[in-house]
Coordinates of C-alpha atoms in Angstrom, one line a residue:
M1 CA -27.6 -47.2 -108.9
S2 CA -30.5 -44.7 -108.6
T3 CA -32.7 -47.4 -107.1
R4 CA -30.1 -47.9 -104.4
I5 CA -30.0 -44.2 -103.6
E6 CA -33.8 -44.2 -103.4
K7 CA -33.7 -47.1 -100.9
L8 CA -31.1 -45.1 -98.9
R9 CA -33.4 -42.1 -98.9
S10 CA -36.2 -44.2 -97.5
L11 CA -34.0 -45.1 -94.6
L12 CA -33.0 -41.5 -94.1
V13 CA -36.7 -40.6 -93.4
D14 CA -36.3 -42.1 -90.0
E15 CA -33.0 -40.2 -89.3
A16 CA -33.0 -36.7 -87.9
V17 CA -30.6 -35.4 -90.7
D18 CA -30.8 -33.3 -93.7
C19 CA -28.3 -35.3 -95.6
L20 CA -25.9 -38.3 -95.2
L21 CA -22.2 -38.0 -95.9
V22 CA -21.1 -41.4 -97.1
T23 CA -17.3 -41.8 -96.6
G24 CA -16.8 -45.6 -96.8
E25 CA -15.1 -46.5 -100.1
T26 CA -17.2 -49.6 -100.6
D27 CA -20.4 -47.8 -99.7
V28 CA -19.6 -45.1 -102.3
R29 CA -19.0 -47.7 -104.9
Y30 CA -22.2 -49.5 -104.0
L31 CA -24.4 -46.4 -104.3
S32 CA -22.7 -44.7 -107.3
G33 CA -20.7 -47.3 -109.3
F34 CA -17.5 -45.3 -108.7
T35 CA -14.5 -47.6 -108.5
G36 CA -11.9 -45.0 -107.5
D37 CA -10.9 -44.0 -104.0
S38 CA -10.5 -40.9 -101.9
S39 CA -14.1 -39.8 -102.6
Y40 CA -17.3 -39.2 -100.7
L41 CA -21.0 -39.2 -101.5
L42 CA -23.5 -36.6 -100.2
V43 CA -27.1 -37.7 -100.3
S44 CA -30.2 -35.7 -99.3
A45 CA -33.9 -36.2 -100.0
D46 CA -33.6 -34.7 -103.5
R47 CA -29.9 -34.5 -104.4
C48 CA -26.9 -36.8 -104.6
A49 CA -23.4 -35.6 -105.4
I50 CA -20.0 -37.3 -105.5
L51 CA -17.1 -35.4 -104.0
T52 CA -13.7 -36.2 -105.5
D53 CA -10.5 -34.8 -107.0
R54 CA -9.3 -34.0 -110.5
R55 CA -7.7 -37.4 -110.9
Y56 CA -11.2 -38.9 -111.3
E57 CA -13.0 -36.2 -113.4
T58 CA -13.1 -38.3 -116.5
Q59 CA -13.8 -41.6 -114.6
I60 CA -16.8 -40.2 -112.7
E61 CA -18.3 -39.1 -116.0
A62 CA -18.0 -42.7 -117.3
E63 CA -19.0 -44.5 -114.1
C64 CA -21.4 -42.1 -112.4
G65 CA -23.6 -40.7 -115.1
G66 CA -26.5 -38.7 -113.7
I67 CA -24.8 -37.9 -110.4
E68 CA -23.7 -34.3 -109.9
S69 CA -20.1 -33.8 -108.7
F70 CA -17.9 -31.5 -106.7
V71 CA -14.3 -31.7 -107.8
R72 CA -11.3 -30.3 -105.9
G73 CA -7.9 -29.3 -107.2
P74 CA -4.6 -29.9 -105.4
E75 CA -4.9 -26.5 -103.6
R76 CA -7.9 -27.7 -101.6
T77 CA -8.6 -30.3 -99.0
M78 CA -11.4 -32.8 -99.0
T79 CA -12.8 -31.2 -95.8
Q80 CA -13.0 -27.9 -97.7
L81 CA -14.8 -29.6 -100.5
V82 CA -17.3 -31.2 -98.1
A83 CA -18.0 -27.7 -96.6
E84 CA -18.7 -26.3 -100.1
A85 CA -21.1 -29.2 -100.9
V86 CA -22.9 -29.0 -97.6
D87 CA -23.4 -25.3 -98.0
D88 CA -24.7 -25.8 -101.5
F89 CA -27.1 -28.4 -100.2
S90 CA -28.2 -25.9 -97.5
A91 CA -27.9 -28.8 -95.0
A92 CA -28.0 -28.0 -91.3
T93 CA -27.6 -31.5 -89.9
I94 CA -25.3 -34.0 -91.5
G95 CA -25.4 -37.7 -90.8
L96 CA -22.2 -39.7 -90.6
D97 CA -21.8 -43.5 -90.3
A98 CA -20.3 -44.1 -86.9
N99 CA -18.6 -47.2 -88.2
D100 CA -16.6 -45.4 -90.9
V101 CA -15.8 -41.9 -89.6
S102 CA -12.5 -41.3 -87.8
W103 CA -12.2 -38.8 -84.9
A104 CA -9.8 -36.8 -87.1
L105 CA -12.3 -36.5 -89.9
L106 CA -15.1 -35.6 -87.5
E107 CA -13.0 -32.8 -85.9
G108 CA -12.0 -31.5 -89.3
L109 CA -15.6 -31.3 -90.4
R110 CA -16.6 -29.6 -87.2
S111 CA -13.9 -27.0 -87.8
A112 CA -14.9 -26.4 -91.4
L113 CA -18.6 -26.4 -90.7
P114 CA -19.0 -24.7 -87.3
Q115 CA -22.7 -23.8 -87.9
Q116 CA -23.7 -27.4 -88.8
T117 CA -24.7 -30.3 -86.5
F118 CA -23.4 -33.8 -87.0
A119 CA -25.3 -36.9 -86.1
A120 CA -24.2 -40.5 -86.0
T121 CA -26.0 -43.1 -88.1
N122 CA -25.4 -46.9 -87.9
G123 CA -24.6 -48.8 -91.1
L124 CA -27.5 -47.6 -93.3
V125 CA -25.7 -48.5 -96.5
L126 CA -24.5 -51.8 -95.1
K127 CA -28.1 -52.7 -94.3
L128 CA -28.9 -52.2 -98.0
R129 CA -25.9 -54.2 -99.1
Q130 CA -27.0 -57.2 -97.1
I131 CA -29.8 -58.0 -99.6
K132 CA -28.2 -58.8 -103.0
E133 CA -29.9 -57.7 -106.2
P134 CA -30.1 -60.4 -109.0
E135 CA -27.1 -59.0 -110.9
E136 CA -25.1 -59.0 -107.7
I137 CA -26.0 -62.7 -107.1
E138 CA -24.9 -63.6 -110.6
T139 CA -21.6 -61.8 -110.1
I140 CA -21.0 -63.7 -106.9
R141 CA -21.8 -66.9 -108.8
R142 CA -19.1 -66.1 -111.2
A143 CA -16.7 -65.3 -108.4
V144 CA -17.5 -68.7 -106.9
R145 CA -17.0 -70.5 -110.2
I146 CA -13.6 -68.9 -110.6
A147 CA -12.6 -69.9 -107.1
E148 CA -13.6 -73.5 -107.8
Q149 CA -11.6 -73.6 -111.1
T150 CA -8.7 -72.2 -109.1
F151 CA -9.0 -75.0 -106.5
Q152 CA -9.1 -77.7 -109.1
A153 CA -5.9 -76.2 -110.7
I154 CA -4.2 -76.0 -107.3
R155 CA -5.0 -79.7 -106.7
A156 CA -3.8 -80.7 -110.1
T157 CA -0.5 -78.9 -109.8
L158 CA 0.2 -79.6 -106.1
R159 CA 3.7 -81.1 -105.5
R160 CA 5.7 -82.3 -102.5
G161 CA 8.0 -79.6 -101.2
Q162 CA 5.8 -76.8 -102.2
T163 CA 5.5 -74.1 -99.5
E164 CA 2.4 -72.5 -98.1
L165 CA 3.6 -69.2 -99.6
E166 CA 4.0 -70.8 -103.0
I167 CA 0.5 -72.3 -102.9
A168 CA -0.9 -68.8 -102.0
H169 CA 1.0 -67.3 -104.9
D170 CA -0.4 -69.9 -107.2
V171 CA -4.0 -69.2 -106.0
E172 CA -3.6 -65.6 -107.2
K173 CA -2.1 -66.7 -110.5
W174 CA -4.9 -69.1 -111.2
I175 CA -7.7 -66.7 -110.2
R176 CA -6.4 -64.2 -112.8
Y177 CA -6.0 -67.0 -115.4
F178 CA -9.6 -67.9 -115.0
G179 CA -10.8 -64.3 -115.4
G180 CA -10.9 -62.9 -111.9
E181 CA -9.5 -59.6 -110.7
G182 CA -7.4 -61.3 -108.1
C183 CA -7.8 -62.7 -104.6
G184 CA -10.8 -61.5 -102.7
F185 CA -8.7 -61.5 -99.5
A186 CA -5.3 -62.8 -98.3
T187 CA -5.3 -66.5 -99.1
I188 CA -4.8 -68.9 -96.1
A189 CA -2.7 -71.9 -97.0
A190 CA -1.9 -73.8 -93.8
I191 CA -0.2 -77.1 -93.4
G192 CA -0.4 -79.3 -90.4
P193 CA -0.2 -77.4 -87.1
N194 CA -0.6 -74.1 -88.9
A195 CA -4.1 -75.2 -89.9
A196 CA -5.0 -74.9 -86.2
L197 CA -4.7 -71.1 -86.5
P198 CA -8.0 -69.9 -88.0
H199 CA -6.3 -67.0 -89.8
A200 CA -2.9 -68.5 -90.3
Q201 CA -0.3 -66.6 -92.4
P202 CA 1.3 -68.7 -95.2
G203 CA 4.9 -69.5 -94.4
E204 CA 7.6 -72.0 -95.2
R205 CA 5.9 -75.2 -94.1
R206 CA 5.9 -77.6 -97.1
V207 CA 3.6 -80.1 -98.7
G208 CA 4.6 -83.4 -97.2
D209 CA 5.6 -82.1 -93.8
D210 CA 2.2 -83.1 -92.6
P211 CA -0.8 -84.8 -94.3
A212 CA -3.2 -81.9 -93.7
L213 CA -3.5 -78.8 -95.9
L214 CA -6.2 -76.2 -95.3
L215 CA -6.9 -73.7 -98.1
D216 CA -9.2 -70.7 -97.5
W217 CA -9.4 -68.6 -100.6
G218 CA -11.7 -66.4 -102.7
A219 CA -11.9 -64.9 -106.1
R220 CA -12.8 -61.3 -106.8
Y221 CA -14.9 -60.6 -109.9
N222 CA -16.3 -57.2 -110.9
G223 CA -15.7 -56.1 -107.3
Y224 CA -17.5 -59.0 -105.6
T225 CA -15.7 -61.8 -103.8
S226 CA -16.3 -65.5 -103.0
D227 CA -15.0 -67.2 -99.9
L228 CA -14.4 -71.0 -99.7
T229 CA -12.4 -73.4 -97.6
R230 CA -11.4 -77.0 -98.4
M231 CA -9.1 -79.5 -96.8
T232 CA -6.6 -81.7 -98.6
A233 CA -5.1 -84.9 -97.2
I234 CA -1.7 -85.7 -98.7
G235 CA -1.5 -89.5 -99.1
A236 CA -4.1 -90.2 -96.5
P237 CA -5.8 -88.4 -93.6
S238 CA -4.0 -88.5 -90.3
P239 CA -5.9 -90.2 -87.4
E240 CA -6.9 -86.8 -86.0
M241 CA -8.2 -85.5 -89.4
A242 CA -10.1 -88.8 -89.9
E243 CA -11.8 -88.2 -86.6
I244 CA -12.7 -84.6 -86.7
Y245 CA -13.4 -84.1 -90.4
P246 CA -16.7 -85.9 -90.4
V247 CA -17.8 -83.9 -87.4
V248 CA -17.1 -80.6 -89.1
L249 CA -18.9 -81.8 -92.2
E250 CA -21.9 -82.9 -90.3
A251 CA -22.0 -79.5 -88.5
Q252 CA -21.8 -77.6 -91.7
L253 CA -24.6 -79.6 -93.4
A254 CA -26.8 -79.1 -90.3
A255 CA -26.3 -75.4 -90.4
I256 CA -26.9 -75.2 -94.2
A257 CA -30.1 -77.1 -93.7
A258 CA -31.3 -74.5 -91.2
I259 CA -30.8 -71.6 -93.6
R260 CA -34.1 -70.1 -94.8
P261 CA -35.8 -66.6 -94.6
G262 CA -36.7 -65.8 -91.0
A263 CA -34.2 -68.2 -89.5
E264 CA -32.5 -66.6 -86.5
L265 CA -28.8 -66.0 -87.0
K266 CA -27.8 -67.5 -83.7
A267 CA -30.0 -70.5 -84.3
V268 CA -28.2 -71.3 -87.5
D269 CA -24.9 -71.0 -85.6
A270 CA -26.3 -73.3 -82.9
A271 CA -27.2 -75.9 -85.5
A272 CA -23.5 -76.4 -86.3
R273 CA -22.2 -75.6 -82.8
N274 CA -24.4 -78.3 -81.2
V275 CA -23.0 -81.0 -83.5
I276 CA -19.4 -80.1 -82.6
R277 CA -20.2 -79.8 -78.9
D278 CA -22.0 -83.2 -78.8
A279 CA -18.9 -84.8 -80.4
G280 CA -16.8 -83.4 -77.6
F281 CA -15.0 -80.7 -79.5
G282 CA -17.1 -77.6 -78.4
D283 CA -14.1 -75.9 -76.9
Y284 CA -12.2 -76.1 -80.2
F285 CA -14.7 -74.1 -82.3
G286 CA -13.9 -70.6 -81.2
H287 CA -15.4 -68.4 -83.9
G288 CA -18.8 -67.5 -85.4
L289 CA -20.3 -69.8 -88.0
G290 CA -20.2 -67.3 -90.9
H291 CA -20.8 -63.9 -92.4
G292 CA -22.2 -62.1 -95.4
I293 CA -20.1 -61.6 -98.6
G294 CA -20.3 -59.1 -101.4
L295 CA -18.2 -56.2 -102.3
Q296 CA -16.3 -57.0 -99.1
V297 CA -15.4 -60.5 -97.8
H298 CA -16.8 -59.7 -94.4
E299 CA -20.2 -58.1 -94.5
S300 CA -23.4 -58.3 -92.6
P301 CA -25.1 -60.4 -91.5
R302 CA -22.8 -62.2 -89.0
M303 CA -23.9 -65.6 -87.7
S304 CA -22.6 -66.3 -84.2
A305 CA -23.8 -67.5 -80.9
I306 CA -24.7 -64.0 -79.8
T307 CA -25.8 -62.3 -83.0
E308 CA -29.4 -61.0 -83.1
G309 CA -31.5 -60.8 -86.2
T310 CA -32.8 -63.1 -88.9
L311 CA -31.9 -64.2 -92.4
Q312 CA -33.7 -62.6 -95.4
A313 CA -34.0 -63.7 -98.9
G314 CA -31.2 -62.3 -101.1
M315 CA -28.5 -62.6 -98.4
V316 CA -25.4 -64.5 -99.4
V317 CA -23.5 -66.0 -96.4
T318 CA -20.6 -68.2 -95.7
V319 CA -21.1 -71.4 -93.6
E320 CA -17.7 -72.3 -92.1
P321 CA -17.6 -74.3 -88.9
G322 CA -14.2 -75.6 -87.8
I323 CA -12.4 -77.6 -85.1
Y324 CA -8.9 -76.5 -84.2
L325 CA -6.5 -78.7 -82.2
P326 CA -3.6 -76.5 -81.0
G327 CA -0.2 -77.8 -82.2
K328 CA -1.8 -80.6 -84.3
L329 CA -4.2 -79.4 -87.0
G330 CA -7.4 -77.6 -87.8
V331 CA -10.3 -78.6 -90.1
R332 CA -12.6 -76.1 -91.6
I333 CA -15.1 -76.5 -94.4
E334 CA -16.7 -73.4 -96.0
D335 CA -19.3 -72.8 -98.7
D336 CA -21.2 -69.8 -99.9
V337 CA -25.0 -70.0 -99.5
L338 CA -27.7 -67.9 -101.0
V339 CA -30.9 -67.4 -98.9
T340 CA -33.8 -67.9 -101.3
E341 CA -37.5 -67.2 -101.0
N342 CA -38.2 -70.8 -100.1
G343 CA -35.0 -71.9 -98.4
H344 CA -31.4 -71.7 -99.6
E345 CA -29.1 -72.5 -102.5
V346 CA -25.5 -73.6 -102.0
L347 CA -23.5 -71.7 -104.7
S348 CA -20.3 -73.7 -104.4
S349 CA -20.2 -77.3 -105.6
L350 CA -16.7 -78.6 -104.9
P351 CA -16.9 -82.1 -103.4
K352 CA -16.3 -82.2 -99.7
G353 CA -16.5 -85.8 -98.5
L354 CA -13.5 -87.2 -96.6
D355 CA -12.5 -89.4 -99.6
D356 CA -12.6 -86.3 -101.8
C357 CA -9.9 -84.7 -99.7
T358 CA -7.2 -87.3 -100.4
V359 CA -4.5 -86.5 -103.0
I360 CA -1.7 -89.0 -103.8
L361 CA 1.6 -87.2 -104.7

């Protein structure tokens, strides 16, 4: 963790602040290893301290060895603890991530520290989190493998009459069975017309009501999540699915082929979007191509038609084009892809040909 803090300090050199108050729970975990909540991290050029409460005194000793701590009791607020730590650091200007800090927190800090100045920073820790370290990549590999085992179990136990909610429940069960901590995010199990909703909520539609089942799921392992989507055709694909599935697959493969260090984010998106547009379905692909994954399911970088920036080795991104026909069905195919020094590696390996989708019940 000390290496990550040193990398953060190198970014702080270009910021006009004496220290950075890290308030995002995921950022605190990334920098310190602390897995609890309700805690902040204060980082300066030569010091780093975790700010927490007495519930976590023993935990921070176990998880955050080498990081000093400021601990409050029930008679004090977190704002008061921040004020104590800032005074101890002799900091005059405190950086705050504009993406994480609420107006209420900012006003509370200004009230508690009237002599200090606060400055906005923009996703400094998130920039570090974009590039995965080798151990992070191996953890994501494990999360992908658990997700794949889960999908195979779902397919093997799928039955007619099973509801979307029951399928989503089974996903959680199998992820834990195969060694995961649970779902990386709320599972999307969508049958028929519900699959035309990119972020559908599982409901009471049943297997057999329609041939198409879209499953978007991920496993969380040691804090890191995978994110996959696969289609299932019950009995045989419908004519609409048979028409649009090959288009989505071609689009996904084109985008994956474009992934390499230095590739523009919007160019990778365009590789998929152009395939779908040329097939006549451009109006039915209404979201970005993909996003980074890690400690959170949605991280930087984002790949969309308007995103600036380039891919870098060590990033792990989803590639998930889709076509959504309102009132009929949606088809999305999603894999997790590592950007390597020489190109890319698809971390997920579940078959995704149209024939692979068919299940006879």
